Coordinates of C-alpha atoms and ligand atoms in Angstrom, one line a residue:
X1 CA 65.0 131.7 69.6
X2 CA 63.3 130.0 72.5
X3 CA 66.3 127.8 72.9
X4 CA 68.7 130.8 73.1
X5 CA 66.5 132.6 75.7
X6 CA 66.5 129.4 77.8
X7 CA 70.2 129.2 77.4
X8 CA 70.7 132.8 78.6
X9 CA 68.4 132.1 81.6
X10 CA 70.3 129.0 82.5
X11 CA 73.6 130.8 82.2
X12 CA 72.4 133.7 84.3
X13 CA 71.0 131.3 86.9
X14 CA 74.2 129.4 87.2
X15 CA 76.3 132.6 87.3
X16 CA 74.0 133.9 90.1
X17 CA 74.5 130.7 92.0
X18 CA 78.3 130.9 91.7
X19 CA 78.7 134.6 91.8
X20 CA 80.7 134.7 95.1
X21 CA 83.9 133.6 93.5
X22 CA 85.2 133.2 89.9
X23 CA 85.4 129.5 89.4
X24 CA 84.9 126.8 86.8
X25 CA 82.6 123.9 87.0
X26 CA 83.4 121.9 90.1
X27 CA 81.2 120.4 92.7
X28 CA 80.7 122.4 95.9
X29 CA 82.8 121.3 98.9
X30 CA 81.0 119.2 101.4
X31 CA 79.3 121.5 103.9
X32 CA 79.0 120.5 107.6
X33 CA 78.1 122.2 110.8
X34 CA 80.3 120.1 113.1
X35 CA 83.2 118.3 111.6
X36 CA 84.7 116.9 108.4
X37 CA 87.1 114.1 107.6
X38 CA 88.6 114.0 104.1
X39 CA 90.8 111.2 102.9
X40 CA 91.6 109.1 99.9
X41 CA 89.2 106.3 101.0
X42 CA 85.5 106.7 101.9
X43 CA 85.5 103.9 104.5
X44 CA 88.3 105.6 106.4
X45 CA 86.7 109.0 106.2
X46 CA 83.6 107.5 107.6
X47 CA 85.5 106.0 110.5
X48 CA 86.8 109.5 111.3
X49 CA 83.3 111.0 111.3
X50 CA 81.9 108.2 113.4
X51 CA 84.7 108.7 116.0
X52 CA 83.8 112.4 116.2
X53 CA 80.1 111.6 116.5
X54 CA 80.9 109.4 119.4
X55 CA 82.5 112.3 121.2
X56 CA 86.1 112.1 120.0
X57 CA 87.9 115.1 118.8
X58 CA 89.8 115.6 115.5
X59 CA 92.9 114.0 116.9
X60 CA 91.1 110.9 118.1
X61 CA 89.4 110.7 114.7
X62 CA 92.7 111.3 112.8
X63 CA 94.4 108.4 114.6
X64 CA 91.4 106.2 113.8
X65 CA 91.6 107.2 110.1
X66 CA 95.3 106.6 110.0
X67 CA 94.8 103.1 111.4
X68 CA 91.8 102.4 109.2
X69 CA 93.7 103.4 106.0
X70 CA 96.4 100.8 106.9
X71 CA 93.6 98.3 106.2
X72 CA 91.6 99.9 103.4
X73 CA 94.3 101.8 101.5
X74 CA 97.2 99.4 101.8
X75 CA 99.4 101.0 99.1
X76 CA 100.1 103.9 101.4
X77 CA 98.0 103.8 104.5
X78 CA 100.2 102.0 107.0
X79 CA 101.5 101.0 110.3
X80 CA 104.8 99.9 108.8
X81 CA 105.8 103.3 107.6
X82 CA 105.9 106.9 108.9
X83 CA 104.8 110.4 108.5
X84 CA 104.0 113.8 109.9
X85 CA 100.9 114.9 111.8
X86 CA 100.2 118.7 112.1
X87 CA 97.8 119.4 114.9
X88 CA 96.2 122.8 115.4
X89 CA 94.2 122.9 118.6
X90 CA 91.1 125.1 118.8
X91 CA 93.0 127.5 121.1
X92 CA 95.5 128.0 118.3
X93 CA 98.4 126.0 119.8
X94 CA 100.1 124.1 116.9
X95 CA 102.6 121.3 116.9
X96 CA 103.8 118.5 114.6
X97 CA 104.3 114.9 115.5
X98 CA 107.2 113.7 113.4
X99 CA 107.0 110.0 113.1
X100 CA 109.2 109.6 110.1
X101 CA 111.1 106.3 109.8
X102 CA 114.7 106.3 110.9
X103 CA 117.7 104.5 109.4
X104 CA 118.5 101.3 111.3
X105 CA 121.6 101.3 113.4
X106 CA 123.4 99.1 110.9
X107 CA 122.8 101.5 108.0
X108 CA 125.7 103.2 106.5
X109 CA 126.4 106.0 103.9
X110 CA 127.4 103.7 101.0
X111 CA 125.2 100.7 101.8
X112 CA 123.5 100.8 98.4
X113 CA 126.7 101.0 96.4
X114 CA 128.6 98.1 94.8
X115 CA 132.4 97.5 94.8
X116 CA 132.8 100.0 92.0
X117 CA 130.9 102.7 93.8
X118 CA 127.8 102.4 91.6
X119 CA 124.3 102.3 93.0
X120 CA 122.9 98.8 93.0
X121 CA 119.6 98.8 91.1
X122 CA 116.5 98.5 93.4
X123 CA 118.6 97.9 96.5
X124 CA 117.1 101.0 98.2
X125 CA 113.6 100.4 96.9
X126 CA 112.7 96.7 96.9
X127 CA 112.9 94.2 99.7
X128 CA 114.1 94.0 103.3
X129 CA 117.2 96.2 103.0
X130 CA 115.1 99.1 101.8
X131 CA 113.1 99.2 105.1
X132 CA 113.5 102.1 107.6
X133 CA 112.4 101.7 111.2
X134 CA 108.6 102.3 111.2
X135 CA 107.2 105.2 113.2
X136 CA 103.5 105.2 112.5
X137 CA 102.2 103.4 115.6
X138 CA 104.4 105.4 117.9
X139 CA 103.5 108.7 116.2
X140 CA 99.7 108.1 116.2
X141 CA 99.9 107.0 119.9
X142 CA 101.8 110.1 120.8
X143 CA 99.3 112.3 119.1
X144 CA 96.5 110.6 120.9
X145 CA 98.1 110.8 124.3
X146 CA 98.9 114.5 124.0
X147 CA 95.7 115.7 122.3
X148 CA 93.1 113.0 122.2
X149 CA 90.1 112.3 124.4
X150 CA 89.5 108.7 123.7
X151 CA 91.4 105.5 124.6
X152 CA 93.8 103.8 122.2
X153 CA 91.6 100.7 122.3
X154 CA 88.7 102.7 121.0
X155 CA 90.4 104.3 118.1
X156 CA 92.1 101.2 116.9
X157 CA 89.0 99.0 117.0
X158 CA 87.5 100.2 113.7
X159 CA 90.7 99.3 111.9
X160 CA 90.8 95.9 113.6
X161 CA 87.2 95.2 112.7
X162 CA 87.8 96.2 109.0
X163 CA 90.8 93.8 108.8
X164 CA 89.0 91.0 110.6
X165 CA 85.6 91.3 108.9
X166 CA 86.9 92.6 105.6
X167 CA 85.6 95.3 103.3
X168 CA 84.7 95.6 99.6
X169 CA 87.4 96.8 97.4
X170 CA 86.6 99.9 95.4
X171 CA 88.0 100.5 91.9
X172 CA 90.9 102.6 93.1
X173 CA 92.1 100.2 95.8
X174 CA 91.8 97.2 93.5
X175 CA 93.6 99.1 90.7
X176 CA 96.4 99.9 93.2
X177 CA 96.9 96.3 94.1
X178 CA 96.9 95.2 90.4
X179 CA 99.4 98.0 89.5
X180 CA 101.9 96.7 92.1
X181 CA 101.5 93.0 91.0
X182 CA 105.1 92.6 90.0
X183 CA 106.5 94.0 93.3
X184 CA 104.1 92.1 95.5
X185 CA 104.6 88.8 93.8
X186 CA 108.3 88.8 94.7
X187 CA 107.5 88.4 98.4
X188 CA 105.6 85.2 99.4
X189 CA 103.6 86.8 102.3
X190 CA 102.5 89.8 100.1
X191 CA 101.8 87.5 97.2
X192 CA 99.5 85.4 99.4
X193 CA 97.7 88.2 101.1
X194 CA 97.3 90.8 98.3
X195 CA 97.5 88.7 95.1
X196 CA 95.8 85.5 96.5
X197 CA 98.8 83.6 95.1
X198 CA 98.1 84.5 91.5
X199 CA 94.4 85.7 91.6
X200 CA 94.8 89.4 92.3
X201 CA 91.8 91.1 93.8
X202 CA 89.3 92.9 91.6
X203 CA 86.9 95.8 92.3
X204 CA 83.9 94.5 94.2
X205 CA 85.9 91.6 95.9
X206 CA 85.9 91.4 99.6
X207 CA 89.3 91.4 101.2
X208 CA 89.9 90.0 104.7
X209 CA 93.3 90.4 106.4
X210 CA 93.4 88.0 109.4
X211 CA 97.1 88.4 110.2
X212 CA 96.7 92.2 110.2
X213 CA 93.6 91.9 112.3
X214 CA 95.6 89.8 114.9
X215 CA 98.3 92.4 115.0
X216 CA 95.8 95.2 115.5
X217 CA 94.1 93.1 118.2
X218 CA 97.4 92.7 120.0
X219 CA 98.1 96.4 119.7
X220 CA 94.6 97.1 121.0
X221 CA 95.0 94.8 124.0
X222 CA 98.6 95.5 124.9
X223 CA 99.0 99.1 123.7
X224 CA 101.2 100.7 121.0
X225 CA 104.5 99.6 122.5
X226 CA 103.6 96.1 121.5
X227 CA 104.6 97.0 118.0
X228 CA 108.1 97.9 119.2
X229 CA 108.7 95.5 122.0
X230 CA 106.1 92.7 121.9
X231 CA 105.1 89.8 119.7
X232 CA 104.8 92.1 116.6
X233 CA 108.3 93.3 117.1
X234 CA 109.6 89.8 117.4
X235 CA 107.8 88.7 114.2
X236 CA 109.2 91.7 112.3
X237 CA 112.8 91.1 113.6
X238 CA 112.7 87.4 112.9
X239 CA 111.6 88.1 109.3
X240 CA 114.3 90.7 108.9
X241 CA 117.0 88.3 110.2
X242 CA 115.8 85.5 107.9
X243 CA 115.9 87.8 104.8
X244 CA 118.9 90.1 105.2
X245 CA 117.1 93.1 106.6
X246 CA 118.8 95.5 108.9
X247 CA 116.0 96.4 111.4
X248 CA 116.8 94.9 114.8
X249 CA 115.0 94.5 118.1
X250 CA 117.0 97.4 119.4
X251 CA 116.1 99.6 116.4
X252 CA 112.4 99.0 117.2
X253 CA 112.7 99.4 120.9
X254 CA 114.6 102.7 120.6
X255 CA 112.4 104.3 118.0
X256 CA 110.9 107.6 119.1
X257 CA 108.8 110.1 117.4
X258 CA 109.7 113.8 117.7
X259 CA 107.7 116.9 118.4
X260 CA 108.4 119.7 116.0
X261 CA 107.6 123.4 115.9
X262 CA 106.0 124.3 112.6
X263 CA 107.7 126.6 110.1
X264 CA 105.9 129.9 109.5
X265 CA 105.8 132.2 106.5
X266 CA 103.4 134.7 105.0
X267 CA 101.8 135.0 101.5
X268 CA 99.9 138.1 100.6
X269 CA 98.8 138.7 104.2
X270 CA 97.9 135.0 104.9
X271 CA 99.9 133.0 107.4
X272 CA 101.4 129.8 106.2
X273 CA 102.0 127.1 108.9
X274 CA 103.9 124.2 107.5
X275 CA 106.4 121.3 107.9
X276 CA 110.0 121.8 108.9
X277 CA 112.9 119.4 108.3
X278 CA 113.2 116.4 108.1
X279 CA 110.8 117.4 105.3
X280 CA 112.0 119.7 102.6
X281 CA 108.3 120.6 101.9
X282 CA 107.6 123.5 104.2
X283 CA 110.8 125.4 103.5
X284 CA 110.5 124.9 99.8
X285 CA 106.8 125.9 99.9
X286 CA 107.5 129.2 101.8
X287 CA 110.5 129.9 99.6
X288 CA 108.3 129.5 96.5
X289 CA 105.4 131.6 97.9
X290 CA 107.9 134.4 98.8
X291 CA 109.1 134.4 95.2
X292 CA 105.6 134.4 93.7
X293 CA 104.6 137.3 95.9
X294 CA 106.6 139.5 93.5
X295 CA 104.1 138.9 90.7
X296 CA 100.5 139.7 90.1
X297 CA 99.4 136.2 89.2
X298 CA 95.7 136.9 89.1
X299 CA 96.3 139.5 86.4
X300 CA 98.2 137.0 84.3
X301 CA 95.2 134.6 84.5
X302 CA 95.1 131.1 85.9
X303 CA 97.0 128.6 83.8
X304 CA 98.2 131.3 81.3
X305 CA 101.6 130.6 79.9
X306 CA 102.9 133.7 81.8
X307 CA 101.7 132.2 85.1
X308 CA 102.9 128.7 84.4
X309 CA 106.3 130.1 83.3
X310 CA 106.7 131.8 86.7
X311 CA 105.5 128.7 88.6
X312 CA 108.1 126.6 86.7
X313 CA 111.0 129.1 87.3
X314 CA 110.1 129.3 91.0
X315 CA 109.9 125.5 91.4
X316 CA 113.2 125.0 89.5
X317 CA 115.0 127.3 91.9
X318 CA 113.5 125.9 95.1
X319 CA 114.2 122.3 94.1
X320 CA 117.8 123.2 93.3
X321 CA 118.1 124.5 96.9
X322 CA 116.4 121.4 98.1
X323 CA 118.9 119.1 96.5
X324 CA 121.8 121.1 98.0
X325 CA 120.8 122.0 101.5
X326 CA 118.1 119.7 102.8
X327 CA 118.4 116.8 105.2
X328 CA 117.5 115.8 108.7
X329 CA 118.2 118.9 110.8
X330 CA 119.0 116.7 113.8
X331 CA 122.1 115.6 111.9
X332 CA 123.1 118.3 109.5
X333 CA 122.8 122.1 109.4
X334 CA 119.9 123.2 107.1
X335 CA 119.7 127.0 106.3
X336 CA 116.0 127.1 106.9
X337 CA 115.7 130.7 108.0
X338 CA 117.8 131.8 105.0
X339 CA 115.7 129.8 102.5
X340 CA 112.4 131.2 103.8
X341 CA 113.5 134.8 104.2
X342 CA 111.8 137.4 102.0
X343 CA 115.3 138.9 101.2
X344 CA 116.4 135.6 99.7
X345 CA 113.3 135.5 97.6
X346 CA 114.0 139.0 96.3
X347 CA 117.3 137.8 95.0
X348 CA 115.8 134.7 93.4
X349 CA 113.1 136.7 91.7
X350 CA 115.7 139.0 90.2
X351 CA 117.1 135.9 88.4
X352 CA 113.8 135.1 86.7
X353 CA 113.3 136.4 83.2
X354 CA 109.6 137.1 82.4
X355 CA 109.8 135.7 78.9
X356 CA 112.3 132.8 78.8
X357 CA 113.2 129.7 80.7
X358 CA 116.5 129.4 82.6
X359 CA 117.9 126.0 81.8
X360 CA 118.2 123.9 84.9
X361 CA 121.8 123.2 84.0
X362 CA 122.6 126.8 84.7
X363 CA 120.6 127.0 87.9
X364 CA 122.6 126.1 91.0
X365 CA 121.5 126.4 94.6
X366 CA 121.5 130.0 95.8
X367 CA 123.3 131.4 98.8
X368 CA 120.7 131.6 101.6
X369 CA 122.2 132.9 104.9
X370 CA 121.2 132.0 108.4
X371 CA 122.0 128.4 109.1
X372 CA 119.8 126.5 111.7
X373 CA 117.2 123.3 110.4
X374 CA 104.4 108.0 94.5
X375 CA 103.0 107.0 97.0
X376 CA 101.9 108.4 100.2
X377 CA 98.5 109.6 101.4
X378 CA 97.1 112.6 103.2
X379 CA 94.0 113.2 105.3
X380 CA 92.6 116.3 106.9
X381 CA 90.0 116.6 109.7
X382 CA 88.3 119.4 111.6
X383 CA 86.0 118.8 114.6
X384 CA 83.2 120.7 116.3
X385 CA 85.5 122.6 118.7
X386 CA 87.8 123.7 115.8
X387 CA 90.7 121.3 116.4
X388 CA 92.4 120.6 113.0
X389 CA 94.6 117.7 111.9
X390 CA 96.6 117.7 108.7
X391 CA 98.4 114.4 108.3
X392 CA 100.6 113.0 105.6
X393 CA 102.1 109.5 106.0
X394 CA 103.6 106.9 103.7
X395 CA 105.3 103.6 102.9
X396 CA 107.2 105.7 100.3
X397 CA 106.5 103.9 97.0
X398 CA 103.2 102.2 96.4
X399 CA 103.2 99.2 98.8
X400 CA 106.6 100.3 100.1
X401 CA 109.4 97.7 99.9
X402 CA 106.8 95.1 98.8
X403 CA 107.5 93.1 102.0
X404 CA 104.8 92.0 104.4
X405 CA 106.5 90.9 107.6
X406 CA 105.8 87.2 108.1
X407 CA 102.8 86.5 110.4
X408 CA 101.9 90.2 110.9
X409 CA 100.0 91.3 107.8
X410 CA 102.1 94.5 108.1
X411 CA 103.5 96.0 104.9
X412 CA 106.9 97.6 105.4
X413 CA 108.1 100.8 103.9
X414 CA 111.0 101.4 101.5
X415 CA 111.8 104.8 103.0
X416 CA 115.6 104.3 102.8
X417 CA 115.3 105.4 99.1
X418 CA 114.5 108.9 100.3
X419 CA 118.1 109.2 101.4
X420 CA 120.9 110.0 99.0
X421 CA 122.3 106.6 97.9
X422 CA 125.0 108.5 96.0
X423 CA 125.1 112.3 95.4
X424 CA 124.2 113.2 91.8
X425 CA 122.4 109.9 91.1
X426 CA 118.6 110.2 90.9
X427 CA 116.5 108.3 93.4
X428 CA 113.1 106.6 92.6
X429 CA 111.5 110.0 92.1
X430 CA 114.2 111.1 89.8
X431 CA 115.4 113.5 92.5
X432 CA 119.0 114.5 92.7
X433 CA 120.0 114.8 96.3
X434 CA 123.0 116.0 98.2
X435 CA 125.4 115.2 101.0
X436 CA 123.1 116.7 103.6
X437 CA 120.8 113.8 103.1
X438 CA 123.4 111.0 103.2
X439 CA 122.5 107.9 105.1
X440 CA 123.5 107.6 108.8
X441 CA 122.2 105.4 111.6
X442 CA 119.1 106.8 113.3
X443 CA 118.8 109.6 110.8
X444 CA 115.5 110.4 109.1
X445 CA 115.5 110.5 105.3
X446 CA 114.6 113.8 103.7
X447 CA 110.9 114.0 102.9
X448 CA 108.7 116.2 100.7
X449 CA 105.6 115.7 102.8
X450 CA 104.0 119.0 103.4
X451 CA 101.0 119.0 105.7
X452 CA 100.0 122.7 105.8
X453 CA 97.6 125.1 107.5
X454 CA 96.7 128.6 106.3
X455 CA 95.5 131.3 108.7
X456 CA 93.9 134.7 108.0
X457 CA 94.0 137.3 110.7
X458 CA 95.2 134.7 113.2
X459 CA 92.1 132.5 112.5
X460 CA 92.2 129.0 110.8
X461 CA 91.2 129.2 107.2
X462 CA 92.2 125.9 105.6
X463 CA 94.4 122.9 105.9
X464 CA 95.8 120.8 103.0
X465 CA 98.3 118.2 102.1
X466 CA 99.0 115.6 99.4
X467 CA 101.0 112.5 98.5
X468 CA 103.2 112.4 95.4
X469 CA 106.9 112.4 96.5
X470 CA 108.4 115.7 95.3
X471 CA 105.1 116.7 93.5
X472 CA 103.6 117.1 97.0
X473 CA 105.3 120.4 97.5
X474 CA 104.1 121.8 94.2
X475 CA 100.6 120.4 94.7
X476 CA 100.3 122.2 98.0
X477 CA 101.8 125.4 96.4
X478 CA 99.3 125.4 93.6
X479 CA 96.3 124.8 95.8
X480 CA 97.3 127.8 98.0
X481 CA 97.8 130.0 94.9
X482 CA 94.5 128.8 93.5
X483 CA 92.7 129.9 96.7
X484 CA 94.5 133.1 97.4
X485 CA 95.3 134.5 94.0
X486 CA 92.5 133.1 92.0
X487 CA 89.6 133.1 94.6
X488 CA 88.8 129.4 94.1
X489 CA 86.9 127.5 96.7
X490 CA 88.8 124.6 98.3
X491 CA 87.2 121.9 96.1
X492 CA 88.0 123.6 92.9
X493 CA 91.5 124.6 94.1
X494 CA 92.1 120.8 94.6
X495 CA 90.3 119.7 91.4
X496 CA 92.2 122.2 89.1
X497 CA 94.9 120.7 86.9
X498 CA 98.5 121.1 88.2
X499 CA 102.0 121.2 86.8
X500 CA 105.3 120.0 88.3
X501 CA 109.0 120.9 87.9
X502 CA 111.7 119.7 90.2
X503 CA 114.9 121.3 88.7
X504 CA 116.3 118.0 87.5
X505 CA 115.2 116.5 85.1
X506 CA 114.6 119.8 83.4
X507 CA 111.0 119.0 82.3
X508 CA 107.6 120.4 83.0
X509 CA 105.1 117.7 84.0
X510 CA 101.4 118.4 83.4
X511 CA 98.1 116.6 83.8
X512 CA 95.7 115.2 81.2
X513 CA 93.6 118.1 79.7
X514 CA 95.5 120.3 82.1
X515 CA 97.5 122.5 79.8
X516 CA 96.2 123.0 76.3
X517 CA 98.5 122.7 73.2
X518 CA 98.6 126.4 72.6
X519 CA 99.9 127.0 76.1
X520 CA 102.4 124.2 75.9
X521 CA 103.6 125.6 72.6
X522 CA 104.0 129.0 74.3
X523 CA 106.0 127.4 77.1
X524 CA 108.3 125.6 74.6
X525 CA 108.8 128.9 72.8
X526 CA 110.1 130.4 76.0
X527 CA 112.6 127.6 76.2
X528 CA 110.8 125.1 78.5
X529 CA 111.0 121.4 78.0
X530 CA 107.5 120.0 78.4
X531 CA 107.0 116.3 79.0
X532 CA 105.5 114.4 76.0
X533 CA 102.8 112.7 78.0
X534 CA 100.6 114.0 80.8
X535 CA 100.1 112.2 84.1
X536 CA 98.2 112.9 87.3
X537 CA 99.9 114.9 90.0
X538 CA 99.1 114.5 93.7
X539 CA 95.9 113.6 95.6
X540 CA 95.0 116.4 98.1
X541 CA 92.4 116.4 100.8
X542 CA 91.5 119.5 102.7
X543 CA 89.2 121.3 105.0
X544 CA 88.3 125.0 105.3
X545 CA 86.1 127.1 107.6
X546 CA 83.8 129.5 105.8
X547 CA 84.8 132.7 107.5
X548 CA 81.3 134.3 107.5
X549 CA 79.3 131.2 108.8
X550 CA 81.9 129.0 110.5
X551 CA 80.5 126.1 108.4
X552 CA 83.1 123.4 107.8
X553 CA 84.0 122.7 104.2
X554 CA 85.5 119.5 103.2
X555 CA 87.1 118.7 99.8
X556 CA 88.6 115.5 98.5
X557 CA 90.6 115.0 95.4
X558 CA 88.8 113.3 92.5
X559 CA 92.0 111.9 91.2
X560 CA 92.0 108.8 93.4
X561 CA 88.3 108.7 94.2
X562 CA 88.6 110.0 97.8
X563 CA 85.8 111.2 100.0
X564 CA 85.2 114.2 102.3
X565 CA 82.4 113.4 104.8
X566 CA 80.8 115.8 107.2
X567 CA 78.3 115.8 110.0
Ligands
LIG1 N1 108.4 109.2 100.7 C1 108.0 110.4 100.1 C2 108.4 111.6 101.0 O1 108.5 111.5 102.1 O2 108.5 112.7 100.4

C-alpha cells in the first residue's frame, strides 16, 4: 500500500515537472543564458563556447568548431571536404555559404565506367580518383570574413593546438577509426597516421597529428589561400600526380565557394528556412512538409502505424522526384519552385492511400511546374546576440576516399560518388540518381545535406541538421514534425527513434527499439517492406530559443555521443 502511494506521488511529481509538453523520458536540453555550441564531439563544442566567451560571435565560433572537428572527428570533420553553412544574423538576414566540393576540370561524365559501360567497383568511392576539389577552408574563411569578428589566426589556433598537442580519443572517435580500418590501411599515409601501421588507436589513447598541425600552422600564418595556392596545395597536387588523382594546381587555385539564398517554405504556420541546390535536402524537406500538412499527425499519434505509413509514402514520393530532377542548379535546370509549391503537394497527397503502400516500382517522379534551381557531421551554434549558424560538412563516406595527402595530414573526400556514375545504378548510399546529376568539370555533386532554421512569427525558434547521406533529409523532417506536431522539446525531438525510406530500394529502415513488432506487422500488412534489421539513422545537433524567456536550449544527439555546451 505504502509503495503504491509512493509510486503515485512520484508519478505526479514527474508529471508536474514535465507538464509543459507531452514527452517521454529524455534529458532536458542544455539551458544557457548566452550561447550554445552543439556538435558530435565535446572537445569541439567546447572550442566553440570558448571562442564565444572570448568575444567571438557564433560565426567565429562555428569556424573554430569546423576546424577543430577536422582534428577531433576525423571521419567527417575536415579541411579536405566541403559543406554548407547557413548563417542567420541577429538582424534576421540569412545566407548560405556553399563550400561544396567541385568536380576537377579533368572529370567527365563516364569516368567511372569501364569499356563495357559498367560502373567500376569502388572507383568513385575509394582512392585518389574519388576526390573532389575541397571547399572547406575557402568556405569557412568566407563565412568569417563576411560575418565574423575575430581574426582567422585566432579561430584556427585551437585546432592547430589540438593537432600538435594531441587529445584523448573517446569511445566514438576510436570506434570510427577502427570501423574504417580496411579503408585506411590501403593508403600508407592514412595507415601510418590513423592505424599506427597496424596498431589502431583505442579509446583513451592520445592521438597527435604533427603533419596536420603543420598544415594548420601554415594556414594560420599565411591565411586560407595557402591551402589553394601555397605549400599545402603543392603537397596535395604532388600526391595526386603520383597516384593518378585528377585534382590539379589549377583546380585548387580556381576553387570558389558560392553564396546562396536559402529556400523558404511553411509548415502549419512555421517558416522553414533551408538549403537550396546543390543540395536536394531543402527542396525535398519542404515538399514533404507540404504533403504532411494535409494530415492531422498528432491525432494519429507519434510512431503509430498510421503516422509512419504517411511518412513513408511522403518520403517515397519526394525521393523519386529527387532522383529525377535534382542536380547542381548552376549546371542544370531544377524545378525547385514547382517541387516546393503547395499545389504540387496537393496533387501528391491525392495519390497516397490511407491504408496501403504504393510500391516504389509504380511511383515515378511527379510533374512539378516552374523550372528555375554515412558520413558527414553537423553542428549548430547560437551566440549572445542571437546570431545562429547551422552547418553540415563532410568527406562523404567515413574517412572519405581513405587518402591522406602525403605530408599534409589532410584526409581527402570521396565526394565524386555523390554524382551519378551511371543513371539507374545505385551509388554508395543505394540512391538511384539521374541525368541532372551527371558528372561535369567544376560541377558540384548533388547533396542531401540540409542545414535548416525554423522561425515562428518571424522570430528564430530552432536550428537543426544531421549527417547520414539521404537519411539526413528524413532526419530533419522527423525532428521538425516531432517539435511542431507532437510538442516535443528539441532534445526529445532529436532523441526519438526515426525511420527512413528513399523510394529505391523500396524498404523502410528503422532504428533499434524504434518501431515495435506490432507496428512493423501493421506496416507490412499495409504492403510496406520493412528492413529485417534496424540500424541508427542520423546524428542531429540543434539549438532553440525558449520563446518566453529567451534562454538558449542546446541539444546533441545521443547516437554518437555528441555534446551541447552552453554558457
Ligand atoms: N555526401 C553526402 C551528402 O552530401 O549528401
